[in-house]
PDB file of N, CA and C in Angstrom:
ATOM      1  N   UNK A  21       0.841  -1.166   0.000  1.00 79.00           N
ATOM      2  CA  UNK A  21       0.000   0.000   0.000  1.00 79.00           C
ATOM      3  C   UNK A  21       0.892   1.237   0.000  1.00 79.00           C
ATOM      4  N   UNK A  22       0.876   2.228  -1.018  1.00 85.00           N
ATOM      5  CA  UNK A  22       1.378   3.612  -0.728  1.00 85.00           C
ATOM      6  C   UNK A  22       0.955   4.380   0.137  1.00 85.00           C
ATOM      7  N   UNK A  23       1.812   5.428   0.449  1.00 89.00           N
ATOM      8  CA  UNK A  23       1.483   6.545   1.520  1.00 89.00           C
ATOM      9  C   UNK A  23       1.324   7.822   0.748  1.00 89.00           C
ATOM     10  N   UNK A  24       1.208   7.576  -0.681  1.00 87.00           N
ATOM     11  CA  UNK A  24       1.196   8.989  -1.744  1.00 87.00           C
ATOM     12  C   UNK A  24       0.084   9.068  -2.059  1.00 87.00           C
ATOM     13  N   UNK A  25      -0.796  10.395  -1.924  1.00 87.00           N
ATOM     14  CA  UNK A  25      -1.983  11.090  -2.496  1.00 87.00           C
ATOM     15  C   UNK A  25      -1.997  11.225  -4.086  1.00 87.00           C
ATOM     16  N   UNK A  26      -3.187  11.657  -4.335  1.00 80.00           N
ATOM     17  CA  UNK A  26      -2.980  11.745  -5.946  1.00 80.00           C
ATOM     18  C   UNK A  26      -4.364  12.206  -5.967  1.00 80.00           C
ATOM     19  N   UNK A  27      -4.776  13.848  -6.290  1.00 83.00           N
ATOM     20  CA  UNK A  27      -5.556  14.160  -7.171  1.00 83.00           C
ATOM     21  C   UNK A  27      -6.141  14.317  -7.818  1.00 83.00           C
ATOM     22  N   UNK A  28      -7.525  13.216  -8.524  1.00 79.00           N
ATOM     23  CA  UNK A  28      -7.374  13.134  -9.987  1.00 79.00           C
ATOM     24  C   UNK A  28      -8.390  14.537 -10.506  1.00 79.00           C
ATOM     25  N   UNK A  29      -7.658  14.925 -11.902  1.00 83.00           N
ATOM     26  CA  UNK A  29      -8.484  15.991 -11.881  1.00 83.00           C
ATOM     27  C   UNK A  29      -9.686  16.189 -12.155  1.00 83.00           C
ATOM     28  N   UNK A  30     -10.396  16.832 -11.866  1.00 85.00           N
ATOM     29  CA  UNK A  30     -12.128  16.561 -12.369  1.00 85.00           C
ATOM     30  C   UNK A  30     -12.380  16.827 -13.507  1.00 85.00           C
ATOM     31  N   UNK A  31     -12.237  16.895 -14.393  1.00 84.00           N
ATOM     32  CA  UNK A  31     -12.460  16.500 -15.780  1.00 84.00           C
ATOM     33  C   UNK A  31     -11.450  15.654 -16.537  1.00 84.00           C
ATOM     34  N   UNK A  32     -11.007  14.715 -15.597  1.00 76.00           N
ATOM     35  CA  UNK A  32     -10.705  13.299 -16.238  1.00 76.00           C
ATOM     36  C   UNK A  32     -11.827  12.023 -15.908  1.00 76.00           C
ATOM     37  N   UNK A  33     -12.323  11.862 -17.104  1.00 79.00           N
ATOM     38  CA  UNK A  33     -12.975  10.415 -17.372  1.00 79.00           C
ATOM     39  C   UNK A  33     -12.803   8.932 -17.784  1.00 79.00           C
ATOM     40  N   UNK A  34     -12.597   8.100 -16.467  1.00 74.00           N
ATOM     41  CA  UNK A  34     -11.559   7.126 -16.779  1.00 74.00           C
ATOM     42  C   UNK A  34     -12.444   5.988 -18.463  1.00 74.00           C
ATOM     43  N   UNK A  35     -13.334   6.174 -18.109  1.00 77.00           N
ATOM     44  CA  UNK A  35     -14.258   5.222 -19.560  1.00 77.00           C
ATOM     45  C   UNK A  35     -14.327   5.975 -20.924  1.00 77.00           C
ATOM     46  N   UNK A  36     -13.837   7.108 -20.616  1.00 76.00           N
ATOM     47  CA  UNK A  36     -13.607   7.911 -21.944  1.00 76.00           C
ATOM     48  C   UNK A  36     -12.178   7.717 -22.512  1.00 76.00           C
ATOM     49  N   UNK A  37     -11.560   7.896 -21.367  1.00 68.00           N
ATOM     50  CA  UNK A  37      -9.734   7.234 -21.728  1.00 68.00           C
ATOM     51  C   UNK A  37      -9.543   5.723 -22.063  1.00 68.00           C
ATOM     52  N   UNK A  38     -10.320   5.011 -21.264  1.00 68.00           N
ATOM     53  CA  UNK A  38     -10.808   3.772 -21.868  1.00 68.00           C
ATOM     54  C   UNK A  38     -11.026   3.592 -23.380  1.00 68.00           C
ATOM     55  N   UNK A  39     -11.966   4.010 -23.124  1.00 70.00           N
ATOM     56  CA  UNK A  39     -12.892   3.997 -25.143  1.00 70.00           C
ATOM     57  C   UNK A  39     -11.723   4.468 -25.937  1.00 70.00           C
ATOM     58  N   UNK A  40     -11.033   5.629 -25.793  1.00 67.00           N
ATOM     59  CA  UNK A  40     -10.181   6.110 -26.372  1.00 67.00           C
ATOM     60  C   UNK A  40      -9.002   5.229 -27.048  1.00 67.00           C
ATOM     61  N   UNK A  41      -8.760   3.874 -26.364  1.00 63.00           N
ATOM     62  CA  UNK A  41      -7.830   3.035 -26.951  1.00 63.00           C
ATOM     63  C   UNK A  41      -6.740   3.336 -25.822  1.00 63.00           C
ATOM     64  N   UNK A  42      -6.772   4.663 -25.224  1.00 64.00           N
ATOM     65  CA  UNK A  42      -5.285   4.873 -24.465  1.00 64.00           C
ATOM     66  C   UNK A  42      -4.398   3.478 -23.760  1.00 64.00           C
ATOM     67  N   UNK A  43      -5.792   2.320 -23.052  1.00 60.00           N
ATOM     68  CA  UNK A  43      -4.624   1.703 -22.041  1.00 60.00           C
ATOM     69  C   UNK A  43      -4.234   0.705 -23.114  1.00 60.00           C
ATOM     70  N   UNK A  44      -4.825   0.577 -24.247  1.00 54.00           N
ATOM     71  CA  UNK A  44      -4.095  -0.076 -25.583  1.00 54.00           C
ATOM     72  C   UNK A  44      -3.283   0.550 -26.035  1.00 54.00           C
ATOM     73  N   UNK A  45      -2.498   1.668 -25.330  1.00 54.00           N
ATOM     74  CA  UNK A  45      -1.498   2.658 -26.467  1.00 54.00           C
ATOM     75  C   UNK A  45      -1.779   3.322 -27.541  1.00 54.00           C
ATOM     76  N   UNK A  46      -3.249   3.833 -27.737  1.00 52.00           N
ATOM     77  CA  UNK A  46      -3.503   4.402 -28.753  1.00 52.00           C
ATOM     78  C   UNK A  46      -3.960   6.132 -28.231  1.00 52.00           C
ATOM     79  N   UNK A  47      -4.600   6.586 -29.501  1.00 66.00           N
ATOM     80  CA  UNK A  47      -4.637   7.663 -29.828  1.00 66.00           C
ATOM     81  C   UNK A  47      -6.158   7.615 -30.131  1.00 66.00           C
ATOM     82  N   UNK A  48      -7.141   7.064 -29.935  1.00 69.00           N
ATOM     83  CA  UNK A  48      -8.556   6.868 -30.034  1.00 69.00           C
ATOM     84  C   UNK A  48      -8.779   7.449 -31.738  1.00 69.00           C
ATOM     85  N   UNK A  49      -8.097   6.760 -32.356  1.00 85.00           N
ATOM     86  CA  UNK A  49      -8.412   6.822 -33.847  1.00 85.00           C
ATOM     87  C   UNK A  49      -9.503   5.457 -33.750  1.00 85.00           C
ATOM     88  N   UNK A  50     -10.302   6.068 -34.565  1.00 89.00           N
ATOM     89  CA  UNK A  50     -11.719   4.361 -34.687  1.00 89.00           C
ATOM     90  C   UNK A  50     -11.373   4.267 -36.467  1.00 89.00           C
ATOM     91  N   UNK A  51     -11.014   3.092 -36.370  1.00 94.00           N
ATOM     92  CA  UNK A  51     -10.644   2.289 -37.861  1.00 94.00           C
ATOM     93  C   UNK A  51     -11.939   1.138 -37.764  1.00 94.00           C
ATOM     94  N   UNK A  52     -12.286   1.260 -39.336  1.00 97.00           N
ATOM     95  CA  UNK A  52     -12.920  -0.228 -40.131  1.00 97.00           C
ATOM     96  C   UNK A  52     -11.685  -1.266 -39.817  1.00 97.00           C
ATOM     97  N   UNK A  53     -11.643  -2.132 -39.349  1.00 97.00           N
ATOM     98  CA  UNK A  53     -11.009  -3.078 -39.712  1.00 97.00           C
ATOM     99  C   UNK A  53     -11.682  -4.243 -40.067  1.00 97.00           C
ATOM    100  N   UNK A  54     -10.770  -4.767 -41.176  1.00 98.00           N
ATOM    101  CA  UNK A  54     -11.436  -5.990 -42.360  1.00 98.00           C
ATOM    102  C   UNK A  54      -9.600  -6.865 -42.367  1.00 98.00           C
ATOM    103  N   UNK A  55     -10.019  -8.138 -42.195  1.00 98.00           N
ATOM    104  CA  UNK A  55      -9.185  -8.699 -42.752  1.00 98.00           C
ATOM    105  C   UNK A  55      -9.874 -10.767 -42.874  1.00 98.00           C
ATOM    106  N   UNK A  56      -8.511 -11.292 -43.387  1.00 98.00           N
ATOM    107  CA  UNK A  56      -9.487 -12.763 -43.803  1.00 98.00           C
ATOM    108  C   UNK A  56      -8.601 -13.340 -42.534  1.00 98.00           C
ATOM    109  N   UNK A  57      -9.386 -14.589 -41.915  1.00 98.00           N
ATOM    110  CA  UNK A  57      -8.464 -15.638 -41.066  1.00 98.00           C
ATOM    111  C   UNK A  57      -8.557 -16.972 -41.290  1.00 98.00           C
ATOM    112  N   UNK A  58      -7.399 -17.497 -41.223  1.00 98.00           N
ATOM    113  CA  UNK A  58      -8.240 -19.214 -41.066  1.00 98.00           C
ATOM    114  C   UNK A  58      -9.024 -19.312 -40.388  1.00 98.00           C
ATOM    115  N   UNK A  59     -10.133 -20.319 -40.591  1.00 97.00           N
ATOM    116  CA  UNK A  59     -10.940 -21.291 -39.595  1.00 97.00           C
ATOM    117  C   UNK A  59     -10.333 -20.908 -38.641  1.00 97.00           C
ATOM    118  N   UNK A  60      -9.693 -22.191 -38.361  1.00 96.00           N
ATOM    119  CA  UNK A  60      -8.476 -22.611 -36.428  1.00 96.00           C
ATOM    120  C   UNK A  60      -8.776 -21.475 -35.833  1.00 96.00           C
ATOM    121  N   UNK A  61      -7.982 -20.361 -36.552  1.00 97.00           N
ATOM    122  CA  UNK A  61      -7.215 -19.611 -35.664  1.00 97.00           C
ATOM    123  C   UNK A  61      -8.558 -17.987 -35.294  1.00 97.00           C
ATOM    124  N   UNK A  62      -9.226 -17.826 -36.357  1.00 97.00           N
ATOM    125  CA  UNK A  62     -10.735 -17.020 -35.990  1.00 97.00           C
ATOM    126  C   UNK A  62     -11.789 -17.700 -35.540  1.00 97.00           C
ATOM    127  N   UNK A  63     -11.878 -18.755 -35.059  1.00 96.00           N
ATOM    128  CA  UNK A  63     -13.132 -19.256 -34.263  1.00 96.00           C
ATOM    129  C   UNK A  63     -13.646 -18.368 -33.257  1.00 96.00           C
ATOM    130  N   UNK A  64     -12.651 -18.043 -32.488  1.00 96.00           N
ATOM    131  CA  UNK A  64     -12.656 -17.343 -31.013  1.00 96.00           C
ATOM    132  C   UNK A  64     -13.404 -16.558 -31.323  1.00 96.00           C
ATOM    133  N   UNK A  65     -13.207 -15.067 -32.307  1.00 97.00           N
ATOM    134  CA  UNK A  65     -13.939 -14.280 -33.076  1.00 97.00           C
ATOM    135  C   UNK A  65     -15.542 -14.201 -32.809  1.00 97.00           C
ATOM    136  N   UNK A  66     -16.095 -15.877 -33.137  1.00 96.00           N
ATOM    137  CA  UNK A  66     -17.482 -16.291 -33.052  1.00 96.00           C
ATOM    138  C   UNK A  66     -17.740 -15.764 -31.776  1.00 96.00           C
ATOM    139  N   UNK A  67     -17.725 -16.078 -30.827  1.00 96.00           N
ATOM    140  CA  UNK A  67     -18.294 -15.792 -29.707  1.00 96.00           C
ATOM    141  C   UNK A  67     -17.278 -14.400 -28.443  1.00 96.00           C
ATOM    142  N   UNK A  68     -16.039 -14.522 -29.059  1.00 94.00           N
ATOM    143  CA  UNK A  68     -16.093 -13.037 -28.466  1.00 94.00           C
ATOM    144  C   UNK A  68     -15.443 -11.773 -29.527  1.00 94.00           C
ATOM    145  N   UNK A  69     -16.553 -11.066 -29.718  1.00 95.00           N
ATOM    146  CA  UNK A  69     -16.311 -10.231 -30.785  1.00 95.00           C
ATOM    147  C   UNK A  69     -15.035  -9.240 -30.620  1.00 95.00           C
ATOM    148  N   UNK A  70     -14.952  -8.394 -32.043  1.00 93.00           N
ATOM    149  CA  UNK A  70     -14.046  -7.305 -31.853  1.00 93.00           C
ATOM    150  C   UNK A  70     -14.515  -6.032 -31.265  1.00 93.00           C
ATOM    151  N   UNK A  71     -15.702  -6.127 -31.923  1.00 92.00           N
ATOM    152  CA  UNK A  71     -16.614  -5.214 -31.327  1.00 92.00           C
ATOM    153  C   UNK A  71     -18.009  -5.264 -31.765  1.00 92.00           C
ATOM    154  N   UNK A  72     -19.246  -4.117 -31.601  1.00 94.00           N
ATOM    155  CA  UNK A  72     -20.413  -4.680 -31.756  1.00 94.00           C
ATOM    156  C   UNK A  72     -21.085  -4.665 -32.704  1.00 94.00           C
ATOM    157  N   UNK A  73     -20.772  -4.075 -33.677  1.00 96.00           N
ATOM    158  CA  UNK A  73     -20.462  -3.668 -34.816  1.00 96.00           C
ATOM    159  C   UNK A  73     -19.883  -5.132 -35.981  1.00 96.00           C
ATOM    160  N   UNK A  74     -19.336  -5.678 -35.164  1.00 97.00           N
ATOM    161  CA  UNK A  74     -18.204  -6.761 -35.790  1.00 97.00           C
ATOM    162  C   UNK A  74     -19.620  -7.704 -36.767  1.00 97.00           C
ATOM    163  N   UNK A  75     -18.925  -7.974 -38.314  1.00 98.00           N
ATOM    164  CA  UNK A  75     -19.793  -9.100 -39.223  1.00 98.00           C
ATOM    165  C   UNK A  75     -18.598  -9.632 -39.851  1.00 98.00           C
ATOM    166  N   UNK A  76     -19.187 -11.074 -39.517  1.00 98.00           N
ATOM    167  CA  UNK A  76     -18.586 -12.243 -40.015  1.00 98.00           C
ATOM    168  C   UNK A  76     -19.034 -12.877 -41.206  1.00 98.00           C
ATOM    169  N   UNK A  77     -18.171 -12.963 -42.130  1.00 98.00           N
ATOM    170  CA  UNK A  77     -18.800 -13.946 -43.448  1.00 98.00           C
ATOM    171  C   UNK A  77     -17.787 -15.095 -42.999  1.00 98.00           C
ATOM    172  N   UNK A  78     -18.312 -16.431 -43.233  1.00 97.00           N
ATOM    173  CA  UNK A  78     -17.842 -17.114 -43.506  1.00 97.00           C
ATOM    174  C   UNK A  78     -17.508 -17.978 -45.054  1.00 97.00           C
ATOM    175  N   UNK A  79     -16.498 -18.382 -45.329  1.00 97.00           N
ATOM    176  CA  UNK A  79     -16.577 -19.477 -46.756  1.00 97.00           C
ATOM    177  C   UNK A  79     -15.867 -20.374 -45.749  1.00 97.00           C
ATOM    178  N   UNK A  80     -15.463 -21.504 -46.838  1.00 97.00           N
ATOM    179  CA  UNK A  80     -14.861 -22.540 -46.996  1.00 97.00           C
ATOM    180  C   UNK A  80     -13.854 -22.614 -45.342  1.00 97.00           C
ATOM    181  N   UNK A  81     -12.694 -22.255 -45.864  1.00 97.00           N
ATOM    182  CA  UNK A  81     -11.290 -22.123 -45.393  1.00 97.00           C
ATOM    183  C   UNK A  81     -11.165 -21.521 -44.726  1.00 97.00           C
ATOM    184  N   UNK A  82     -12.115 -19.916 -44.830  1.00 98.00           N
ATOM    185  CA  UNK A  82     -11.287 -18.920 -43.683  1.00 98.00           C
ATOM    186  C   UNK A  82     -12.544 -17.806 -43.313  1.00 98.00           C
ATOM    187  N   UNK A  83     -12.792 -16.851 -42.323  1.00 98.00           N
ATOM    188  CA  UNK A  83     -13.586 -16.135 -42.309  1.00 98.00           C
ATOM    189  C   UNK A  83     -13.065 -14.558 -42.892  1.00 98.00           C
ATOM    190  N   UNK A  84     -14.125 -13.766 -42.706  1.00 98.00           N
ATOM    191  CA  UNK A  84     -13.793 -12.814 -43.485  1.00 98.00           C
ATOM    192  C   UNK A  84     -14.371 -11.503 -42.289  1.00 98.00           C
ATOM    193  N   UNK A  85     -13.664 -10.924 -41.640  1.00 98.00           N
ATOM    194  CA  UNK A  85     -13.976 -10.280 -40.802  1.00 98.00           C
ATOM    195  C   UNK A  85     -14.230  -8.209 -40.564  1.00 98.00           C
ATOM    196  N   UNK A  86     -14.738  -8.096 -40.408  1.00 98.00           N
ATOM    197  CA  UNK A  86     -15.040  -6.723 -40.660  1.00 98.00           C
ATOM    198  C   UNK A  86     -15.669  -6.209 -38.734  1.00 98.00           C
ATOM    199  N   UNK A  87     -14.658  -4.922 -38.372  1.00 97.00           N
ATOM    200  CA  UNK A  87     -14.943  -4.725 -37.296  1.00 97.00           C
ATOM    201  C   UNK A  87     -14.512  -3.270 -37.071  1.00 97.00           C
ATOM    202  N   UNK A  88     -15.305  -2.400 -36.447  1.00 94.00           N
ATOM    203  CA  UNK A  88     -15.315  -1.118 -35.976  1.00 94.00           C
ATOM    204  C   UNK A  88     -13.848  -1.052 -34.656  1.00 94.00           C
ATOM    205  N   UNK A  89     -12.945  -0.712 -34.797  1.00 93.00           N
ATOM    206  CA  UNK A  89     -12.363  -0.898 -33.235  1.00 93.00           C
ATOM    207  C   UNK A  89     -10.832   0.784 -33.552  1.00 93.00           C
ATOM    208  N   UNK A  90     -10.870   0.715 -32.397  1.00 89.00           N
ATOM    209  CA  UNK A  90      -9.427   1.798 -31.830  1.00 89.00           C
ATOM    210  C   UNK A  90      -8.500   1.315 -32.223  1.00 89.00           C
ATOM    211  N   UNK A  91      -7.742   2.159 -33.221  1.00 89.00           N
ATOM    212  CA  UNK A  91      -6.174   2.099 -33.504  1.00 89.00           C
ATOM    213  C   UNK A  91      -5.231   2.115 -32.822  1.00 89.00           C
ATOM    214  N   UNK A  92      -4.514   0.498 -32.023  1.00 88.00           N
ATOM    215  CA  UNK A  92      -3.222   0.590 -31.153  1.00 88.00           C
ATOM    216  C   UNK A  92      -2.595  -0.289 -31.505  1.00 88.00           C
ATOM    217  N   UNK A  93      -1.386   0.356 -30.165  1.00 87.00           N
ATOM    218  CA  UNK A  93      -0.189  -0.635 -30.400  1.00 87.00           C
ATOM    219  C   UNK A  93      -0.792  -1.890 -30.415  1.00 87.00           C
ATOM    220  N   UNK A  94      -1.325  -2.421 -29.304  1.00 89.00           N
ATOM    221  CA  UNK A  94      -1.843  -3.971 -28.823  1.00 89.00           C
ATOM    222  C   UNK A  94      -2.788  -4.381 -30.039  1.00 89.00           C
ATOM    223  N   UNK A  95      -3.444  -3.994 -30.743  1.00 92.00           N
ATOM    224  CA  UNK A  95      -4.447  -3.816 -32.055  1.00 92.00           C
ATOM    225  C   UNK A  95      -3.105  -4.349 -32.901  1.00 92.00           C
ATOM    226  N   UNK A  96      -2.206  -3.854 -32.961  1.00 93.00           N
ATOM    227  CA  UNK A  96      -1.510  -4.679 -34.497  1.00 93.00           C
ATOM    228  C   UNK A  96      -0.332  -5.487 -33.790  1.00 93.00           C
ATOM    229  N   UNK A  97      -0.338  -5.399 -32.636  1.00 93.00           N
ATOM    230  CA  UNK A  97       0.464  -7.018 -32.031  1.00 93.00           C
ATOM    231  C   UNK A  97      -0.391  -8.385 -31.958  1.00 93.00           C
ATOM    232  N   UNK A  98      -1.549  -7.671 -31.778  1.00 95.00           N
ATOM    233  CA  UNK A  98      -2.625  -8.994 -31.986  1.00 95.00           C
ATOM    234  C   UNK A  98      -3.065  -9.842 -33.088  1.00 95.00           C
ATOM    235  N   UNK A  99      -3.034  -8.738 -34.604  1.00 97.00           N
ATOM    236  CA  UNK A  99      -2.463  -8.893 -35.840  1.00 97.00           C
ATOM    237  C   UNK A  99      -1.356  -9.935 -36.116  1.00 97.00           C
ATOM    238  N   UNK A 100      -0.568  -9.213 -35.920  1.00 96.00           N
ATOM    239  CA  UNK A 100       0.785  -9.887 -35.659  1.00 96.00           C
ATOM    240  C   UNK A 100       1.347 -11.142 -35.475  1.00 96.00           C
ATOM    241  N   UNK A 101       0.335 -11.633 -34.258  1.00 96.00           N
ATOM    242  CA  UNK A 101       0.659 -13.004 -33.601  1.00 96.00           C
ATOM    243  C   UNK A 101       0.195 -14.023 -34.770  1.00 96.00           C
ATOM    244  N   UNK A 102      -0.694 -13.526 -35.551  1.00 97.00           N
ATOM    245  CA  UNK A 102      -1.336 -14.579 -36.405  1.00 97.00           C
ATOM    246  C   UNK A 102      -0.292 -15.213 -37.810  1.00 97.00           C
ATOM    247  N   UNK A 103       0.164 -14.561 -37.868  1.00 97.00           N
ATOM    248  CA  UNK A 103       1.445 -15.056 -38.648  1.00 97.00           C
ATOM    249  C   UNK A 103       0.831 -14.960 -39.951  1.00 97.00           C
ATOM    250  N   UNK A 104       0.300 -16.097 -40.833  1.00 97.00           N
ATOM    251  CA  UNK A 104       0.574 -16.451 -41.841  1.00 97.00           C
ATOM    252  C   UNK A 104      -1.272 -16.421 -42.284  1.00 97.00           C
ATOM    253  N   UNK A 105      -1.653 -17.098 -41.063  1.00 98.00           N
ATOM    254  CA  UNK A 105      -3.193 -17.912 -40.616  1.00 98.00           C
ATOM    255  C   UNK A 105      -4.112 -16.000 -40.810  1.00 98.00           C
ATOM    256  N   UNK A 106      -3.469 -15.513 -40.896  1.00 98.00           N
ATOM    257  CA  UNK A 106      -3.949 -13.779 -41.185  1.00 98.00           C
ATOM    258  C   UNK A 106      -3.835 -13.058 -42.564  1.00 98.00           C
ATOM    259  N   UNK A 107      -4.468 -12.687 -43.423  1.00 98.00           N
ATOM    260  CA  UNK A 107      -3.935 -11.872 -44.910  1.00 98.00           C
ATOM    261  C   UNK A 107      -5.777 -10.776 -45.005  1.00 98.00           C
ATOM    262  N   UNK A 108      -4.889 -10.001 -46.295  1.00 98.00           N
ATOM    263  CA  UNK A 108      -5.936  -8.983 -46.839  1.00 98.00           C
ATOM    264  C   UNK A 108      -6.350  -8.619 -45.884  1.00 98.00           C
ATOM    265  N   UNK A 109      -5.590  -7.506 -44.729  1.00 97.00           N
ATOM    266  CA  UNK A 109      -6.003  -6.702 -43.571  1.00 97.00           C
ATOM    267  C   UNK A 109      -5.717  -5.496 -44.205  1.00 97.00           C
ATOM    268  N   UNK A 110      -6.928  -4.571 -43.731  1.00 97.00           N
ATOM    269  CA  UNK A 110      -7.071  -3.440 -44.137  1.00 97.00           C
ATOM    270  C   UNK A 110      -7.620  -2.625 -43.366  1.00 97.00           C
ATOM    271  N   UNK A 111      -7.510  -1.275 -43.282  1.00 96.00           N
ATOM    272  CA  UNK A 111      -7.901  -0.197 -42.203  1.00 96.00           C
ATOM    273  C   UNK A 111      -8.420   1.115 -42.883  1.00 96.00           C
ATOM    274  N   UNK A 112      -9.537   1.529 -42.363  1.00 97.00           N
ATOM    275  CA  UNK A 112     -10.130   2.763 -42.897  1.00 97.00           C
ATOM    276  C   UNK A 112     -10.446   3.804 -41.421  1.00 97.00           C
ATOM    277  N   UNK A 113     -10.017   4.578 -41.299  1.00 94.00           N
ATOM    278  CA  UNK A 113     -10.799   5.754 -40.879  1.00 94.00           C
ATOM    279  C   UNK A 113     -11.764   6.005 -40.757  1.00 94.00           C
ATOM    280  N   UNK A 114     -12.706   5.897 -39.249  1.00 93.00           N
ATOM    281  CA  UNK A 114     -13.827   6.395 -39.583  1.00 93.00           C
ATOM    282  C   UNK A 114     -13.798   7.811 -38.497  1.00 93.00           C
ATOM    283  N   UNK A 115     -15.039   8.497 -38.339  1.00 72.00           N
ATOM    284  CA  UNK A 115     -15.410   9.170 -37.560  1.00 72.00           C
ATOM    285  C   UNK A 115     -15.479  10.569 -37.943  1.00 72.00           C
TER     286      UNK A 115
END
């Protein structure tokens, strides 16, 4: 437990800094994001979305994903991890 006070100032809103992307390292830019996944590795997808907004097509092999979300660091490390099992990702600007 600290013995240090702390202020917070009154017009800071912690669910607005939230939304904002900040504790993801962002800059509360809201991007379209679209990209394709394998099966395997986008299942998860199904039941916990990107956001609420988020539509899924499925084909064959891989899904095809389209989702409203905040531009961050943790946003394209999550990208990232998918390696190969990830293609045709794309980002638009909205707002």
């Amino acid at each position: 437990m600290s013995t240090l006070t702390f202020d917070r100032p009154k017009e800071f809103d912690l669910k607005k800094y939230d939304d904002a992307g900040r504790f993801g390292f962002g800059e509360g830019k809201r991007i379209q994001l679209k990209f394709s996944i394998a099966n395997d590795a986008g299942q998860h997808l199904l039941e916990t979305p990107l956001s609420s907004d988020q539509h899924v097509r499925a084909y064959q092999k891989h899904l095809r994903i389209t989702a409203t979300v905040v531009e961050t660091t943790q946003l394209e490390w999550w990208l990232r991890g998918f390696g190969d099992q990830i293609w045709s990702v794309s980002r638009t600007v909205v707002d």
